[in-house]
Amino acid sequence: MDLAPAPRHPLDDRLPGRLPPPGGHPRPRHHRPLGNPRFGFNPDNLTALADPAYRTVLLRSLGYALITCLICLAVAYPVAYAIALRGGRFKNLLIAAIVVPFFANYLVRMYGWSVVLSDDGTKVLQTGAGVVAGLVYGFVVFMIIPLYAAMERMDTSLIEAGRDLYGGPLRTFLYVTVPATRQGAAAGCVLVFLPAMGDFVSAQLMGGPDQIMIGNLIQDKFFQGQNWPLGSALTMLLMVVLFLGMLGYLRRTRKDEAEAAR
Amino acid sequence: MSTGSTTSTPSTANAPSTANAPRAASTPSAPKRRRRRRTAERRPRFAIAVTAVFFALLYLPVGVVVLFSFNSQKSLTVFEDFSLRWYTAFLQDDVILDSLGMSLQVSLVAMAGSLVLGVALALGLVRSRSRLRSFAGLVMLVPLITPEIVTGVAAMLLFKGLGITLSTTTVMLAEITFSISYVTVILRSRIAALNPEVEEAAMDLGATRRQALRLVTLPALLPSILASAVLIFALVFDDFVLAYFTTGVDPQPLSVRIYSAIRFGVQPTINAVGTLMLAGSVGLIVLALAIPRLFGRRGGLDLLSGK
């Protein structure tokens, strides 16, 4: 199996002006060994972010993270439902069985997952689907736990009521269970979305050069490209995007809480 | 589960006796009623099937790593024969053993450091009357919701900006900073749940503030403190991203070493190392979950609700 080495993407070639000059930056070497940044203000790295190539990577990362959230929701709802409502005395054991491997080494799990996917013969590796599969595998637990907690708290007589009103299983689920556990789902989405946006292991092990995410770009700028200022600017960009998302989430939950209080 | 039995028995017991008599006259509603009764009792087959598949997929990759760590061949697809070949290879690999030693060192130091600071911070966050309290509580949560790559980049730039060469020490510092949040989140609720009157009583009996803390409060918190200690050890030992950004060249933490190994092709030694790491972490997590129970208390460490 060929685990792709760090994807060298074409973006570096597009920014010749921002690569260090052949002799390195002029600086007192005895004070600042190679690799240390020179501090100072320079807007170039922020304007470099306007490059459409970065926008593509950012949008792709957003897309992957969103799809990951949706798949995690689709997986976590049945799992949380089955465990919370039908787990009986095995409930805690089942949840522990989910949590424990999640705490165990992330890299080893991802690596095992990439081996499984490559064995599959379905050519999932080196595609966007492979990256999303990695992200889902890595972070689905963050969705299950808050959803499970919400379902545990949920008044199960509501489900009975839904059935008594002749709602089928699907309709009861959509009109009773989902609204009652909405906050757990929202918390889960945030908890999955944030690390998925920043991840670079999944795209590295399971994606090709065309599936790099913003995390890979940042990593590349710091370790291969040696362009730390640009890497920092990209990190800022990631933070700003996530911060805006968090603001939206907080406003939403405030509104929910205000409604609940009324 | 109690709710399952209480909800299902009345519906079966009540249905014939109370509902039959009036409904018997209206024939069209009879089949509907029967269907409803069945759906109310039906097991959610779909959800259970998804759960089964989920568990299979959750453990399959881990199982593959463990299984092939015992393979006599290098292959990851064909299991030839049981052998401990890759474990002996691991024991003879000085570079990996150095990394293991460094990871253990970092985890121990990070555990100790973050416990001291985290317990202090948790006490402060619960007891302080300062207006900074809620702000500090918010700041403390930031590492938990920031993607690790951002924390890692920030830590690396901070060290470099201060002119500190990246080394084992910088990894320790970064991991301590990161772990404080976990300790504080776990302990905060326990401290809030303590009965303040016990401490007041101790002081009424002549204990100083410090004695009350040492003889009353900390012993009461001991199960949670031990549990978070074990948890932090496991988290730091397994951590990759933060270690990756803050480590120097040599030695490197074990997870970073694994990362560079799997990037450049399959090396079965990694299966052996990975298996040992998984076994170690799983053991520690189970221990962390079990400690509060060993002390005979309920709800000492609640990973699930975070409350």
JSON list of N, CA, C and O in Angstrom, two decimals, chain A residues 145-189:
[
{"chain": "A", "resi": 145, "resn": "ILE", "atom": "N", "xyz": [-21.86, 11.15, 21.96]},
{"chain": "A", "resi": 145, "resn": "ILE", "atom": "CA", "xyz": [-21.95, 11.41, 23.40]},
{"chain": "A", "resi": 145, "resn": "ILE", "atom": "C", "xyz": [-22.98, 12.49, 23.75]},
{"chain": "A", "resi": 145, "resn": "ILE", "atom": "O", "xyz": [-23.86, 12.25, 24.57]},
{"chain": "A", "resi": 146, "resn": "PRO", "atom": "N", "xyz": [-22.91, 13.68, 23.12]},
{"chain": "A", "resi": 146, "resn": "PRO", "atom": "CA", "xyz": [-23.95, 14.66, 23.48]},
{"chain": "A", "resi": 146, "resn": "PRO", "atom": "C", "xyz": [-25.35, 14.22, 23.08]},
{"chain": "A", "resi": 146, "resn": "PRO", "atom": "O", "xyz": [-26.32, 14.49, 23.80]},
{"chain": "A", "resi": 147, "resn": "LEU", "atom": "N", "xyz": [-25.47, 13.51, 21.96]},
{"chain": "A", "resi": 147, "resn": "LEU", "atom": "CA", "xyz": [-26.79, 13.03, 21.56]},
{"chain": "A", "resi": 147, "resn": "LEU", "atom": "C", "xyz": [-27.32, 12.01, 22.57]},
{"chain": "A", "resi": 147, "resn": "LEU", "atom": "O", "xyz": [-28.49, 12.03, 22.93]},
{"chain": "A", "resi": 148, "resn": "TYR", "atom": "N", "xyz": [-26.42, 11.14, 23.00]},
{"chain": "A", "resi": 148, "resn": "TYR", "atom": "CA", "xyz": [-26.82, 10.14, 23.99]},
{"chain": "A", "resi": 148, "resn": "TYR", "atom": "C", "xyz": [-27.27, 10.83, 25.27]},
{"chain": "A", "resi": 148, "resn": "TYR", "atom": "O", "xyz": [-28.31, 10.46, 25.85]},
{"chain": "A", "resi": 149, "resn": "ALA", "atom": "N", "xyz": [-26.50, 11.83, 25.70]},
{"chain": "A", "resi": 149, "resn": "ALA", "atom": "CA", "xyz": [-26.86, 12.55, 26.92]},
{"chain": "A", "resi": 149, "resn": "ALA", "atom": "C", "xyz": [-28.24, 13.19, 26.76]},
{"chain": "A", "resi": 149, "resn": "ALA", "atom": "O", "xyz": [-29.07, 13.16, 27.67]},
{"chain": "A", "resi": 150, "resn": "ALA", "atom": "N", "xyz": [-28.49, 13.78, 25.57]},
{"chain": "A", "resi": 150, "resn": "ALA", "atom": "CA", "xyz": [-29.79, 14.42, 25.33]},
{"chain": "A", "resi": 150, "resn": "ALA", "atom": "C", "xyz": [-30.91, 13.39, 25.35]},
{"chain": "A", "resi": 150, "resn": "ALA", "atom": "O", "xyz": [-31.99, 13.64, 25.90]},
{"chain": "A", "resi": 151, "resn": "MET", "atom": "N", "xyz": [-30.68, 12.23, 24.77]},
{"chain": "A", "resi": 151, "resn": "MET", "atom": "CA", "xyz": [-31.72, 11.20, 24.72]},
{"chain": "A", "resi": 151, "resn": "MET", "atom": "C", "xyz": [-31.99, 10.64, 26.11]},
{"chain": "A", "resi": 151, "resn": "MET", "atom": "O", "xyz": [-33.12, 10.29, 26.44]},
{"chain": "A", "resi": 152, "resn": "GLU", "atom": "N", "xyz": [-30.93, 10.54, 26.91]},
{"chain": "A", "resi": 152, "resn": "GLU", "atom": "CA", "xyz": [-31.08, 10.07, 28.28]},
{"chain": "A", "resi": 152, "resn": "GLU", "atom": "C", "xyz": [-31.99, 11.01, 29.06]},
{"chain": "A", "resi": 152, "resn": "GLU", "atom": "O", "xyz": [-32.81, 10.57, 29.86]},
{"chain": "A", "resi": 153, "resn": "ARG", "atom": "N", "xyz": [-31.80, 12.30, 28.82]},
{"chain": "A", "resi": 153, "resn": "ARG", "atom": "CA", "xyz": [-32.59, 13.30, 29.55]},
{"chain": "A", "resi": 153, "resn": "ARG", "atom": "C", "xyz": [-34.01, 13.40, 29.03]},
{"chain": "A", "resi": 153, "resn": "ARG", "atom": "O", "xyz": [-34.89, 13.92, 29.69]},
{"chain": "A", "resi": 154, "resn": "MET", "atom": "N", "xyz": [-34.19, 12.94, 27.80]},
{"chain": "A", "resi": 154, "resn": "MET", "atom": "CA", "xyz": [-35.48, 13.13, 27.13]},
{"chain": "A", "resi": 154, "resn": "MET", "atom": "C", "xyz": [-36.57, 12.35, 27.86]},
{"chain": "A", "resi": 154, "resn": "MET", "atom": "O", "xyz": [-36.35, 11.27, 28.38]},
{"chain": "A", "resi": 155, "resn": "ASP", "atom": "N", "xyz": [-37.75, 12.94, 27.88]},
{"chain": "A", "resi": 155, "resn": "ASP", "atom": "CA", "xyz": [-38.90, 12.30, 28.50]},
{"chain": "A", "resi": 155, "resn": "ASP", "atom": "C", "xyz": [-39.45, 11.25, 27.52]},
{"chain": "A", "resi": 155, "resn": "ASP", "atom": "O", "xyz": [-40.05, 11.60, 26.51]},
{"chain": "A", "resi": 156, "resn": "THR", "atom": "N", "xyz": [-39.22, 9.97, 27.82]},
{"chain": "A", "resi": 156, "resn": "THR", "atom": "CA", "xyz": [-39.59, 8.94, 26.84]},
{"chain": "A", "resi": 156, "resn": "THR", "atom": "C", "xyz": [-41.10, 8.81, 26.67]},
{"chain": "A", "resi": 156, "resn": "THR", "atom": "O", "xyz": [-41.57, 8.24, 25.69]},
{"chain": "A", "resi": 157, "resn": "SER", "atom": "N", "xyz": [-41.84, 9.35, 27.62]},
{"chain": "A", "resi": 157, "resn": "SER", "atom": "CA", "xyz": [-43.30, 9.26, 27.45]},
{"chain": "A", "resi": 157, "resn": "SER", "atom": "C", "xyz": [-43.74, 10.08, 26.25]},
{"chain": "A", "resi": 157, "resn": "SER", "atom": "O", "xyz": [-44.82, 9.86, 25.70]},
{"chain": "A", "resi": 158, "resn": "LEU", "atom": "N", "xyz": [-42.88, 11.03, 25.82]},
{"chain": "A", "resi": 158, "resn": "LEU", "atom": "CA", "xyz": [-43.20, 11.80, 24.61]},
{"chain": "A", "resi": 158, "resn": "LEU", "atom": "C", "xyz": [-43.27, 10.87, 23.40]},
{"chain": "A", "resi": 158, "resn": "LEU", "atom": "O", "xyz": [-44.12, 11.02, 22.53]},
{"chain": "A", "resi": 159, "resn": "ILE", "atom": "N", "xyz": [-42.34, 9.90, 23.37]},
{"chain": "A", "resi": 159, "resn": "ILE", "atom": "CA", "xyz": [-42.34, 8.95, 22.26]},
{"chain": "A", "resi": 159, "resn": "ILE", "atom": "C", "xyz": [-43.60, 8.10, 22.31]},
{"chain": "A", "resi": 159, "resn": "ILE", "atom": "O", "xyz": [-44.27, 7.89, 21.30]},
{"chain": "A", "resi": 160, "resn": "GLU", "atom": "N", "xyz": [-43.94, 7.65, 23.52]},
{"chain": "A", "resi": 160, "resn": "GLU", "atom": "CA", "xyz": [-45.19, 6.89, 23.68]},
{"chain": "A", "resi": 160, "resn": "GLU", "atom": "C", "xyz": [-46.36, 7.71, 23.19]},
{"chain": "A", "resi": 160, "resn": "GLU", "atom": "O", "xyz": [-47.24, 7.20, 22.49]},
{"chain": "A", "resi": 161, "resn": "ALA", "atom": "N", "xyz": [-46.35, 9.00, 23.55]},
{"chain": "A", "resi": 161, "resn": "ALA", "atom": "CA", "xyz": [-47.45, 9.86, 23.15]},
{"chain": "A", "resi": 161, "resn": "ALA", "atom": "C", "xyz": [-47.53, 9.95, 21.63]},
{"chain": "A", "resi": 161, "resn": "ALA", "atom": "O", "xyz": [-48.61, 9.89, 21.04]},
{"chain": "A", "resi": 162, "resn": "GLY", "atom": "N", "xyz": [-46.34, 10.08, 21.01]},
{"chain": "A", "resi": 162, "resn": "GLY", "atom": "CA", "xyz": [-46.31, 10.14, 19.55]},
{"chain": "A", "resi": 162, "resn": "GLY", "atom": "C", "xyz": [-46.92, 8.89, 18.94]},
{"chain": "A", "resi": 162, "resn": "GLY", "atom": "O", "xyz": [-47.70, 8.95, 17.99]},
{"chain": "A", "resi": 163, "resn": "ARG", "atom": "N", "xyz": [-46.58, 7.75, 19.52]},
{"chain": "A", "resi": 163, "resn": "ARG", "atom": "CA", "xyz": [-47.13, 6.49, 19.01]},
{"chain": "A", "resi": 163, "resn": "ARG", "atom": "C", "xyz": [-48.63, 6.43, 19.25]},
{"chain": "A", "resi": 163, "resn": "ARG", "atom": "O", "xyz": [-49.40, 5.97, 18.41]},
{"chain": "A", "resi": 164, "resn": "ASP", "atom": "N", "xyz": [-49.05, 6.90, 20.45]},
{"chain": "A", "resi": 164, "resn": "ASP", "atom": "CA", "xyz": [-50.47, 6.86, 20.76]},
{"chain": "A", "resi": 164, "resn": "ASP", "atom": "C", "xyz": [-51.26, 7.71, 19.78]},
{"chain": "A", "resi": 164, "resn": "ASP", "atom": "O", "xyz": [-52.43, 7.47, 19.52]},
{"chain": "A", "resi": 165, "resn": "LEU", "atom": "N", "xyz": [-50.60, 8.73, 19.25]},
{"chain": "A", "resi": 165, "resn": "LEU", "atom": "CA", "xyz": [-51.28, 9.60, 18.29]},
{"chain": "A", "resi": 165, "resn": "LEU", "atom": "C", "xyz": [-51.11, 9.05, 16.87]},
{"chain": "A", "resi": 165, "resn": "LEU", "atom": "O", "xyz": [-51.19, 9.79, 15.90]},
{"chain": "A", "resi": 166, "resn": "TYR", "atom": "N", "xyz": [-50.82, 7.80, 16.78]},
{"chain": "A", "resi": 166, "resn": "TYR", "atom": "CA", "xyz": [-50.73, 7.09, 15.51]},
{"chain": "A", "resi": 166, "resn": "TYR", "atom": "C", "xyz": [-49.56, 7.54, 14.65]},
{"chain": "A", "resi": 166, "resn": "TYR", "atom": "O", "xyz": [-49.61, 7.46, 13.43]},
{"chain": "A", "resi": 167, "resn": "GLY", "atom": "N", "xyz": [-48.52, 8.06, 15.25]},
{"chain": "A", "resi": 167, "resn": "GLY", "atom": "CA", "xyz": [-47.34, 8.38, 14.46]},
{"chain": "A", "resi": 167, "resn": "GLY", "atom": "C", "xyz": [-46.54, 7.11, 14.22]},
{"chain": "A", "resi": 167, "resn": "GLY", "atom": "O", "xyz": [-46.36, 6.30, 15.13]},
{"chain": "A", "resi": 168, "resn": "GLY", "atom": "N", "xyz": [-46.12, 6.91, 12.99]},
{"chain": "A", "resi": 168, "resn": "GLY", "atom": "CA", "xyz": [-45.27, 5.76, 12.70]},
{"chain": "A", "resi": 168, "resn": "GLY", "atom": "C", "xyz": [-43.91, 5.98, 13.32]},
{"chain": "A", "resi": 168, "resn": "GLY", "atom": "O", "xyz": [-43.62, 7.06, 13.83]},
{"chain": "A", "resi": 169, "resn": "PRO", "atom": "N", "xyz": [-43.05, 4.98, 13.28]},
{"chain": "A", "resi": 169, "resn": "PRO", "atom": "CA", "xyz": [-41.72, 5.14, 13.89]},
{"chain": "A", "resi": 169, "resn": "PRO", "atom": "C", "xyz": [-40.97, 6.33, 13.30]},
{"chain": "A", "resi": 169, "resn": "PRO", "atom": "O", "xyz": [-40.36, 7.11, 14.03]},
{"chain": "A", "resi": 170, "resn": "LEU", "atom": "N", "xyz": [-41.04, 6.49, 11.99]},
{"chain": "A", "resi": 170, "resn": "LEU", "atom": "CA", "xyz": [-40.28, 7.57, 11.35]},
{"chain": "A", "resi": 170, "resn": "LEU", "atom": "C", "xyz": [-40.84, 8.93, 11.73]},
{"chain": "A", "resi": 170, "resn": "LEU", "atom": "O", "xyz": [-40.10, 9.84, 12.09]},
{"chain": "A", "resi": 171, "resn": "ARG", "atom": "N", "xyz": [-42.18, 9.03, 11.66]},
{"chain": "A", "resi": 171, "resn": "ARG", "atom": "CA", "xyz": [-42.78, 10.32, 11.99]},
{"chain": "A", "resi": 171, "resn": "ARG", "atom": "C", "xyz": [-42.57, 10.67, 13.45]},
{"chain": "A", "resi": 171, "resn": "ARG", "atom": "O", "xyz": [-42.27, 11.81, 13.80]},
{"chain": "A", "resi": 172, "resn": "THR", "atom": "N", "xyz": [-42.70, 9.69, 14.33]},
{"chain": "A", "resi": 172, "resn": "THR", "atom": "CA", "xyz": [-42.46, 9.95, 15.74]},
{"chain": "A", "resi": 172, "resn": "THR", "atom": "C", "xyz": [-41.03, 10.42, 15.95]},
{"chain": "A", "resi": 172, "resn": "THR", "atom": "O", "xyz": [-40.78, 11.37, 16.70]},
{"chain": "A", "resi": 173, "resn": "PHE", "atom": "N", "xyz": [-40.12, 9.76, 15.25]},
{"chain": "A", "resi": 173, "resn": "PHE", "atom": "CA", "xyz": [-38.73, 10.14, 15.38]},
{"chain": "A", "resi": 173, "resn": "PHE", "atom": "C", "xyz": [-38.51, 11.58, 14.93]},
{"chain": "A", "resi": 173, "resn": "PHE", "atom": "O", "xyz": [-37.90, 12.39, 15.62]},
{"chain": "A", "resi": 174, "resn": "LEU", "atom": "N", "xyz": [-39.07, 11.91, 13.74]},
{"chain": "A", "resi": 174, "resn": "LEU", "atom": "CA", "xyz": [-38.83, 13.24, 13.17]},
{"chain": "A", "resi": 174, "resn": "LEU", "atom": "C", "xyz": [-39.50, 14.36, 13.96]},
{"chain": "A", "resi": 174, "resn": "LEU", "atom": "O", "xyz": [-38.94, 15.43, 14.13]},
{"chain": "A", "resi": 175, "resn": "TYR", "atom": "N", "xyz": [-40.73, 14.08, 14.45]},
{"chain": "A", "resi": 175, "resn": "TYR", "atom": "CA", "xyz": [-41.48, 15.16, 15.07]},
{"chain": "A", "resi": 175, "resn": "TYR", "atom": "C", "xyz": [-41.37, 15.18, 16.59]},
{"chain": "A", "resi": 175, "resn": "TYR", "atom": "O", "xyz": [-41.74, 16.15, 17.23]},
{"chain": "A", "resi": 176, "resn": "VAL", "atom": "N", "xyz": [-40.89, 14.09, 17.19]},
{"chain": "A", "resi": 176, "resn": "VAL", "atom": "CA", "xyz": [-40.78, 14.06, 18.64]},
{"chain": "A", "resi": 176, "resn": "VAL", "atom": "C", "xyz": [-39.32, 13.96, 19.08]},
{"chain": "A", "resi": 176, "resn": "VAL", "atom": "O", "xyz": [-38.79, 14.83, 19.77]},
{"chain": "A", "resi": 177, "resn": "THR", "atom": "N", "xyz": [-38.64, 12.92, 18.63]},
{"chain": "A", "resi": 177, "resn": "THR", "atom": "CA", "xyz": [-37.29, 12.66, 19.14]},
{"chain": "A", "resi": 177, "resn": "THR", "atom": "C", "xyz": [-36.31, 13.74, 18.69]},
{"chain": "A", "resi": 177, "resn": "THR", "atom": "O", "xyz": [-35.54, 14.27, 19.49]},
{"chain": "A", "resi": 178, "resn": "VAL", "atom": "N", "xyz": [-36.35, 14.07, 17.41]},
{"chain": "A", "resi": 178, "resn": "VAL", "atom": "CA", "xyz": [-35.37, 15.04, 16.90]},
{"chain": "A", "resi": 178, "resn": "VAL", "atom": "C", "xyz": [-35.52, 16.41, 17.57]},
{"chain": "A", "resi": 178, "resn": "VAL", "atom": "O", "xyz": [-34.54, 16.96, 18.07]},
{"chain": "A", "resi": 179, "resn": "PRO", "atom": "N", "xyz": [-36.74, 16.98, 17.62]},
{"chain": "A", "resi": 179, "resn": "PRO", "atom": "CA", "xyz": [-36.84, 18.28, 18.30]},
{"chain": "A", "resi": 179, "resn": "PRO", "atom": "C", "xyz": [-36.42, 18.22, 19.77]},
{"chain": "A", "resi": 179, "resn": "PRO", "atom": "O", "xyz": [-35.77, 19.14, 20.27]},
{"chain": "A", "resi": 180, "resn": "ALA", "atom": "N", "xyz": [-36.73, 17.11, 20.44]},
{"chain": "A", "resi": 180, "resn": "ALA", "atom": "CA", "xyz": [-36.39, 17.02, 21.86]},
{"chain": "A", "resi": 180, "resn": "ALA", "atom": "C", "xyz": [-34.89, 16.92, 22.08]},
{"chain": "A", "resi": 180, "resn": "ALA", "atom": "O", "xyz": [-34.40, 17.26, 23.16]},
{"chain": "A", "resi": 181, "resn": "THR", "atom": "N", "xyz": [-34.15, 16.45, 21.09]},
{"chain": "A", "resi": 181, "resn": "THR", "atom": "CA", "xyz": [-32.71, 16.27, 21.27]},
{"chain": "A", "resi": 181, "resn": "THR", "atom": "C", "xyz": [-31.91, 17.25, 20.42]},
{"chain": "A", "resi": 181, "resn": "THR", "atom": "O", "xyz": [-30.73, 17.05, 20.18]},
{"chain": "A", "resi": 182, "resn": "ARG", "atom": "N", "xyz": [-32.59, 18.32, 19.98]},
{"chain": "A", "resi": 182, "resn": "ARG", "atom": "CA", "xyz": [-31.95, 19.25, 19.06]},
{"chain": "A", "resi": 182, "resn": "ARG", "atom": "C", "xyz": [-30.68, 19.86, 19.63]},
{"chain": "A", "resi": 182, "resn": "ARG", "atom": "O", "xyz": [-29.67, 20.01, 18.94]},
{"chain": "A", "resi": 183, "resn": "GLN", "atom": "N", "xyz": [-30.72, 20.18, 20.92]},
{"chain": "A", "resi": 183, "resn": "GLN", "atom": "CA", "xyz": [-29.54, 20.84, 21.49]},
{"chain": "A", "resi": 183, "resn": "GLN", "atom": "C", "xyz": [-28.35, 19.90, 21.55]},
{"chain": "A", "resi": 183, "resn": "GLN", "atom": "O", "xyz": [-27.22, 20.31, 21.30]},
{"chain": "A", "resi": 184, "resn": "GLY", "atom": "N", "xyz": [-28.61, 18.64, 21.86]},
{"chain": "A", "resi": 184, "resn": "GLY", "atom": "CA", "xyz": [-27.52, 17.67, 21.85]},
{"chain": "A", "resi": 184, "resn": "GLY", "atom": "C", "xyz": [-26.92, 17.54, 20.46]},
{"chain": "A", "resi": 184, "resn": "GLY", "atom": "O", "xyz": [-25.70, 17.49, 20.30]},
{"chain": "A", "resi": 185, "resn": "ALA", "atom": "N", "xyz": [-27.79, 17.54, 19.46]},
{"chain": "A", "resi": 185, "resn": "ALA", "atom": "CA", "xyz": [-27.31, 17.43, 18.08]},
{"chain": "A", "resi": 185, "resn": "ALA", "atom": "C", "xyz": [-26.48, 18.65, 17.71]},
{"chain": "A", "resi": 185, "resn": "ALA", "atom": "O", "xyz": [-25.42, 18.52, 17.07]},
{"chain": "A", "resi": 186, "resn": "ALA", "atom": "N", "xyz": [-26.94, 19.82, 18.13]},
{"chain": "A", "resi": 186, "resn": "ALA", "atom": "CA", "xyz": [-26.20, 21.05, 17.80]},
{"chain": "A", "resi": 186, "resn": "ALA", "atom": "C", "xyz": [-24.82, 21.04, 18.47]},
{"chain": "A", "resi": 186, "resn": "ALA", "atom": "O", "xyz": [-23.81, 21.34, 17.83]},
{"chain": "A", "resi": 187, "resn": "ALA", "atom": "N", "xyz": [-24.79, 20.64, 19.74]},
{"chain": "A", "resi": 187, "resn": "ALA", "atom": "CA", "xyz": [-23.50, 20.55, 20.44]},
{"chain": "A", "resi": 187, "resn": "ALA", "atom": "C", "xyz": [-22.59, 19.55, 19.74]},
{"chain": "A", "resi": 187, "resn": "ALA", "atom": "O", "xyz": [-21.39, 19.81, 19.54]},
{"chain": "A", "resi": 188, "resn": "GLY", "atom": "N", "xyz": [-23.16, 18.42, 19.34]},
{"chain": "A", "resi": 188, "resn": "GLY", "atom": "CA", "xyz": [-22.37, 17.41, 18.65]},
{"chain": "A", "resi": 188, "resn": "GLY", "atom": "C", "xyz": [-21.80, 17.95, 17.34]},
{"chain": "A", "resi": 188, "resn": "GLY", "atom": "O", "xyz": [-20.64, 17.69, 17.02]},
{"chain": "A", "resi": 189, "resn": "CYS", "atom": "N", "xyz": [-22.62, 18.70, 16.61]},
{"chain": "A", "resi": 189, "resn": "CYS", "atom": "CA", "xyz": [-22.14, 19.25, 15.34]},
{"chain": "A", "resi": 189, "resn": "CYS", "atom": "C", "xyz": [-20.95, 20.16, 15.56]},
{"chain": "A", "resi": 189, "resn": "CYS", "atom": "O", "xyz": [-19.97, 20.11, 14.81]}
]
